[in-house]
């Protein structure tokens, strides 16, 4: 079946199967920034935005984004680059397989909350697993980024 | 004591962090060749069985299926998937595919098809008739069990390691210094403590994956998410009977390893399919396969007997351990030996010490290398036992540790006796700031005021616990790393190294080391690792070897490069070498000078027109241990046993921190992974040997909300044999949490949990039992 | 094995969806699609309700109407839901995974699934909640939860009665991303106590006898009774005994809190 949607504000049309999930469809079409960590909607690595809301692209049927706006990290390069600076400052980037997911969830968090509390930040990023850093450095980096990127 | 540096020991961003966050195609799966065949594995539903018949004809005739592999059509050559050096220190007990399957999830057949769905459909068409055998699902009953897990012929050991497959023994080891029995008899106080550690999953975020193709020379090129590209090439060539020259292993960015990617996973299968079909192929483990069909940490049962005098002088330690290596013996011996060799020397003033036991085969998922590598198991039991001893001696556990632990310029006889499966190497602790770490950690956690406990609510208690730990820095006379630096026109340096960046940041710190020595900045360094065609040899990322071994190799190479540059400049300027001063940018000799930029261009384009390139290697002669002291404050709900770790304090002596932020990241990442093992993570099986915890939904790695406060500091320390004074820092962080949390819980509610993970349920149960006594 | 389906159908009305569903026993309604993937089953047609305007939360004087396609995230963020029992119901739903998961998962899917580990069902069960199924059925959430077998209709909306009172929600878990080992949802509404306990490991259930005792003000006894009247069993990560111990503690704490 045909699927039409906006990928980073550009209208695209992909041939998909009715039982495919968004993560696979995007990767097959060359969006290699999608990192599939678990493919069971449990790790957060494959996060994308659909109509500005963060979703797990491995858990969303591709057909569901018909007509919608999908944002991947390619659509927020500048923000990702800046967030990477903050991660670098805190040494919060190790294997970085989770980093793209963090870039997108933090982007959404910034849009949704003006002055998030520590608890709101943690509630927002809790679905993004990192096995390398121990989280504290990431949390500090995200907090500093949110403060300055307001 | 520490020296002033310009690049190392300074804050430097990781060299790859930006590209990774911006989503560039950098991981193994991003390099799949277009049109790759998709590999799927048929896995055993039985914990132990022999394949009586396997019929793949229906699968093979399915449209889109290109190749089906079974034990019948692949080379029958035993090898070890462990990914270690030569001679192989793990039993050589695995076939590419075998007629026996030894755990639920073991490999039965591989299908290669044009897409995933066809491959999955083909798996369903393979008909297998099994002769189901009696499994061994408890390692305590494995020894000389009537069920023999490896009855086959053709398996072996490269040297004597106690490998007795007929008894289900993968390896065994015994050693003794002095006479432990006699020493214990003389002691005023003797305590004995037994505790068990569980299997832990690595749970790195990038699943195991490899892809293969044939290149323009008809050579086999494999991209793979590995910690050991050179070992993979060597072992693959031996097993497939190919010349090494026909194989190229490329390691792109790796999404986490923690030891799990030291071993083979998909490599042999994509190789065989591509060699057989001529087509590119790829294999990516599902998350279920990552959990249930790769490797875990070795579960162990360890007993420590410690004897001391009334004044708190520890006189003797007796340690006996049993280890469960699962279906295959990857790292069976070497992990086991670390339980002794990187744990017991902490208390080096004993008159006698003994260590020994067995590593047993069972029908569980095989155990393998995992950060901590035996040290975390040993540390949990030893450091719990030290607290038990302290209580018996009516001593503060911090004081007992201070009195008896390793200090600078001291040694332990264990270093000489125990090595990587073989004899070890004697060494003196040239750097050991453990006393400072203990002192400083106690200050940071406010031990004086918080030990042992405080009531903070109607059913809330807060308490503190502590432990100390050590690790190593590579394997002496075994781990070798190399580095090649070329000066490029334009005056920058190309660094190629075999050091395997798996996310720990070795590309960054090796760039820093080279930049420091060549008095330049990291942006003048282009680093490439690791690719068996393009990089010089390195054993890979394991055994806490990267900073120390590969870092020393890079340092040595950079020193040589500086000497070569001065010599080239002297020739160019027509002066004597010893008159040339180099500041990283220009060469000056009296009135004469030339910039590095001009020199580099002249060397290439005018005279003498040659490439300045140097290669050096480093082999460790000692393995200087990093040390640490750790403290935690916990808050326990006395009605439910639930607890939170309010703060975790780590004070670490890893010598100079080449990159302080990355070093902190290694420690904190290790602490949280160790906290997961101490508190939450457990590989669970049902009674049929099937893994239940085969998903992130059922295997609980810590999340950001489970971590409250991590306080991490480094001692001012300088290791004279390390690059710019550095020791390793990759593993040390993981070792302490089980003991620290166990001790803190004991201090809070008076019960000691002798099996991991320390769950609220176990705590409450123990509290009730104590009340009823 | 990956999910298989031959067709994807975007229904134009509930009637259209219902007819499509009846066409083939292998047709299936998709909520968010998260669980559908985990089933790994073979379906004929996946029926999507996204275009039917079922993603709205509305209210009148007495009731709140939650469309079945409302995501868990929209539910927990809704000002209407946050006014309910000081936001405790929203809090219960917020305990499910991360926001990127809850943006996909739907209220309808969570209720339809009757999952034993459901925090959504546990949070809602002590309230007066009706489930409206197309074409012509309405049943209480409690009846639906206890309904054995395949539901005939399509969940259209859930209807929550507005009441005054206090609520308590506790999910016992290993990590913040865990299924509950057991969960407790305790509500005092219009002066009466309601106690729901889920993941025992059975699906959430009301502890009626304990509720009666609680209404008499005997909270300790109520907690004891709750630990006896419901069925508690062993799971791989928690024993029956510990579930019972936790029930005694958290039912008491919950009752005290909602009756303060």
Short mmCIF file of C-alpha atoms in Angstrom, two decimals, chain A:
data_model
loop_
_atom_site.label_atom_id
_atom_site.label_comp_id
_atom_site.label_asym_id
_atom_site.label_seq_id
_atom_site.Cartn_x
_atom_site.Cartn_y
_atom_site.Cartn_z
CA UNK A 1 0.00 0.00 0.00
CA UNK A 2 1.03 3.62 -0.49
CA UNK A 3 1.83 5.83 2.45
CA UNK A 4 2.02 9.61 2.13
CA UNK A 5 3.25 11.80 4.91
CA UNK A 6 5.57 14.69 5.62
CA UNK A 7 9.09 13.68 6.56
CA UNK A 8 10.85 16.64 8.10
CA UNK A 9 8.39 18.92 6.30
CA UNK A 10 8.87 17.33 2.88
CA UNK A 11 6.00 15.30 1.48
CA UNK A 12 7.06 11.72 0.73
CA UNK A 13 5.33 8.67 -0.62
CA UNK A 14 6.55 5.21 0.32
CA UNK A 15 5.39 1.77 -0.64
CA UNK A 16 4.75 -0.11 2.60
CA UNK A 17 3.24 -3.33 3.86
CA UNK A 18 0.09 -3.09 6.04
CA UNK A 19 1.84 -4.81 8.94
CA UNK A 20 5.02 -2.74 8.97
CA UNK A 21 6.09 -0.42 11.74
CA UNK A 22 7.44 3.06 11.15
CA UNK A 23 11.04 2.38 12.26
CA UNK A 24 11.62 -0.29 9.60
CA UNK A 25 9.94 1.78 6.88
CA UNK A 26 12.11 4.80 7.64
CA UNK A 27 15.34 2.81 7.73
CA UNK A 28 14.47 1.00 4.51
CA UNK A 29 14.01 4.37 2.89
CA UNK A 30 17.42 5.58 3.95
CA UNK A 31 16.63 7.32 7.24
CA UNK A 32 19.48 5.53 9.01
CA UNK A 33 19.37 7.83 12.03
CA UNK A 34 16.62 5.59 13.38
CA UNK A 35 18.40 3.38 15.94
CA UNK A 36 16.45 0.25 16.67
CA UNK A 37 17.60 -0.91 20.10
CA UNK A 38 14.90 -3.35 21.14
CA UNK A 39 12.12 -3.36 18.53
CA UNK A 40 9.71 -4.00 21.40
CA UNK A 41 8.81 -0.44 22.40
CA UNK A 42 10.84 -0.55 25.56
CA UNK A 43 14.13 1.35 25.12
CA UNK A 44 13.40 4.73 23.52
CA UNK A 45 16.29 4.66 20.99
CA UNK A 46 13.97 4.84 17.95
CA UNK A 47 12.01 7.88 19.17
CA UNK A 48 10.67 10.21 16.45
CA UNK A 49 8.10 12.98 16.60
CA UNK A 50 4.69 12.59 14.98
CA UNK A 51 2.88 15.89 14.77
CA UNK A 52 5.45 17.16 17.30
CA UNK A 53 4.73 14.44 19.87
CA UNK A 54 7.43 11.90 20.71
CA UNK A 55 6.57 8.31 19.78
CA UNK A 56 8.50 5.06 19.56
CA UNK A 57 8.79 4.43 15.84
CA UNK A 58 9.20 0.67 16.39
CA UNK A 59 5.81 0.59 18.12
CA UNK A 60 3.82 2.68 15.70
CA UNK A 61 2.25 1.05 12.66
CA UNK A 62 3.60 2.89 9.65
CA UNK A 63 0.11 3.25 8.17
CA UNK A 64 -0.83 5.40 11.16
CA UNK A 65 1.28 8.35 10.02
CA UNK A 66 -0.73 8.86 6.82
CA UNK A 67 -0.96 12.61 6.25
CA UNK A 68 1.01 13.40 9.40
CA UNK A 69 4.25 15.22 10.06
CA UNK A 70 7.12 12.96 11.07
CA UNK A 71 10.26 14.56 12.48
CA UNK A 72 13.50 12.60 12.72
CA UNK A 73 16.82 13.95 13.92
CA UNK A 74 17.52 15.05 10.33
CA UNK A 75 14.80 17.62 10.90
CA UNK A 76 16.38 19.07 14.05
CA UNK A 77 20.08 19.01 13.14
CA UNK A 78 20.86 22.32 14.73
CA UNK A 79 19.28 21.39 18.05
CA UNK A 80 20.98 17.99 18.01
CA UNK A 81 24.32 19.62 17.38
CA UNK A 82 23.82 22.00 20.30
CA UNK A 83 22.60 19.28 22.63
CA UNK A 84 25.70 17.26 21.69
CA UNK A 85 27.81 20.15 22.99
CA UNK A 86 26.14 19.87 26.37
CA UNK A 87 26.50 16.10 26.36
CA UNK A 88 30.17 16.58 25.51
CA UNK A 89 30.62 19.01 28.40
CA UNK A 90 29.33 16.43 30.85
CA UNK A 91 30.95 13.39 29.21
CA UNK A 92 27.43 12.09 28.68
CA UNK A 93 28.12 10.55 25.29
CA UNK A 94 29.56 7.07 25.30
CA UNK A 95 28.30 4.54 22.78
CA UNK A 96 25.66 7.12 21.82
CA UNK A 97 23.26 4.55 20.43
CA UNK A 98 20.62 6.27 22.60
CA UNK A 99 21.68 9.82 21.67
CA UNK A 100 19.34 10.35 18.72
CA UNK A 101 16.41 9.26 20.86
CA UNK A 102 17.50 11.72 23.53
CA UNK A 103 17.82 14.53 20.96
CA UNK A 104 14.21 14.00 19.91
CA UNK A 105 12.71 13.49 23.36
CA UNK A 106 14.52 16.56 24.68
CA UNK A 107 13.33 18.57 21.68
CA UNK A 108 9.75 17.56 22.48
CA UNK A 109 10.24 18.26 26.18
CA UNK A 110 11.48 21.74 25.41
CA UNK A 111 8.39 22.42 23.29
CA UNK A 112 6.01 21.06 25.92
CA UNK A 113 7.42 22.64 29.10
CA UNK A 114 8.71 26.16 29.59
CA UNK A 115 10.39 25.60 32.95
CA UNK A 116 10.32 21.91 33.70
CA UNK A 117 11.09 20.73 37.22
CA UNK A 118 13.68 17.99 37.74
CA UNK A 119 10.86 15.54 38.22
CA UNK A 120 9.14 16.60 35.00
CA UNK A 121 12.41 16.17 33.11
CA UNK A 122 12.94 12.70 34.54
CA UNK A 123 9.33 11.70 33.86
CA UNK A 124 9.79 12.81 30.28
CA UNK A 125 13.07 11.05 29.53
CA UNK A 126 12.48 7.94 31.66
CA UNK A 127 11.56 5.81 28.64
CA UNK A 128 14.98 6.38 27.08
CA UNK A 129 17.34 3.74 28.38
CA UNK A 130 21.07 4.36 28.47
CA UNK A 131 23.30 1.47 29.49
CA UNK A 132 26.58 3.41 29.43
CA UNK A 133 26.48 6.66 31.36
CA UNK A 134 24.62 6.05 34.60
CA UNK A 135 22.23 8.88 33.59
CA UNK A 136 23.51 11.59 35.90
CA UNK A 137 25.77 13.21 33.31
CA UNK A 138 22.97 13.08 30.73
CA UNK A 139 20.54 14.61 33.17
CA UNK A 140 22.94 17.44 33.97
CA UNK A 141 23.58 18.04 30.27
CA UNK A 142 19.88 18.09 29.44
CA UNK A 143 19.14 20.43 32.32
CA UNK A 144 21.84 22.85 31.26
CA UNK A 145 20.67 22.71 27.65
CA UNK A 146 17.06 23.38 28.61
CA UNK A 147 18.09 26.30 30.77
CA UNK A 148 20.08 27.97 28.05
CA UNK A 149 18.00 27.00 25.05
CA UNK A 150 14.79 28.40 26.51
#
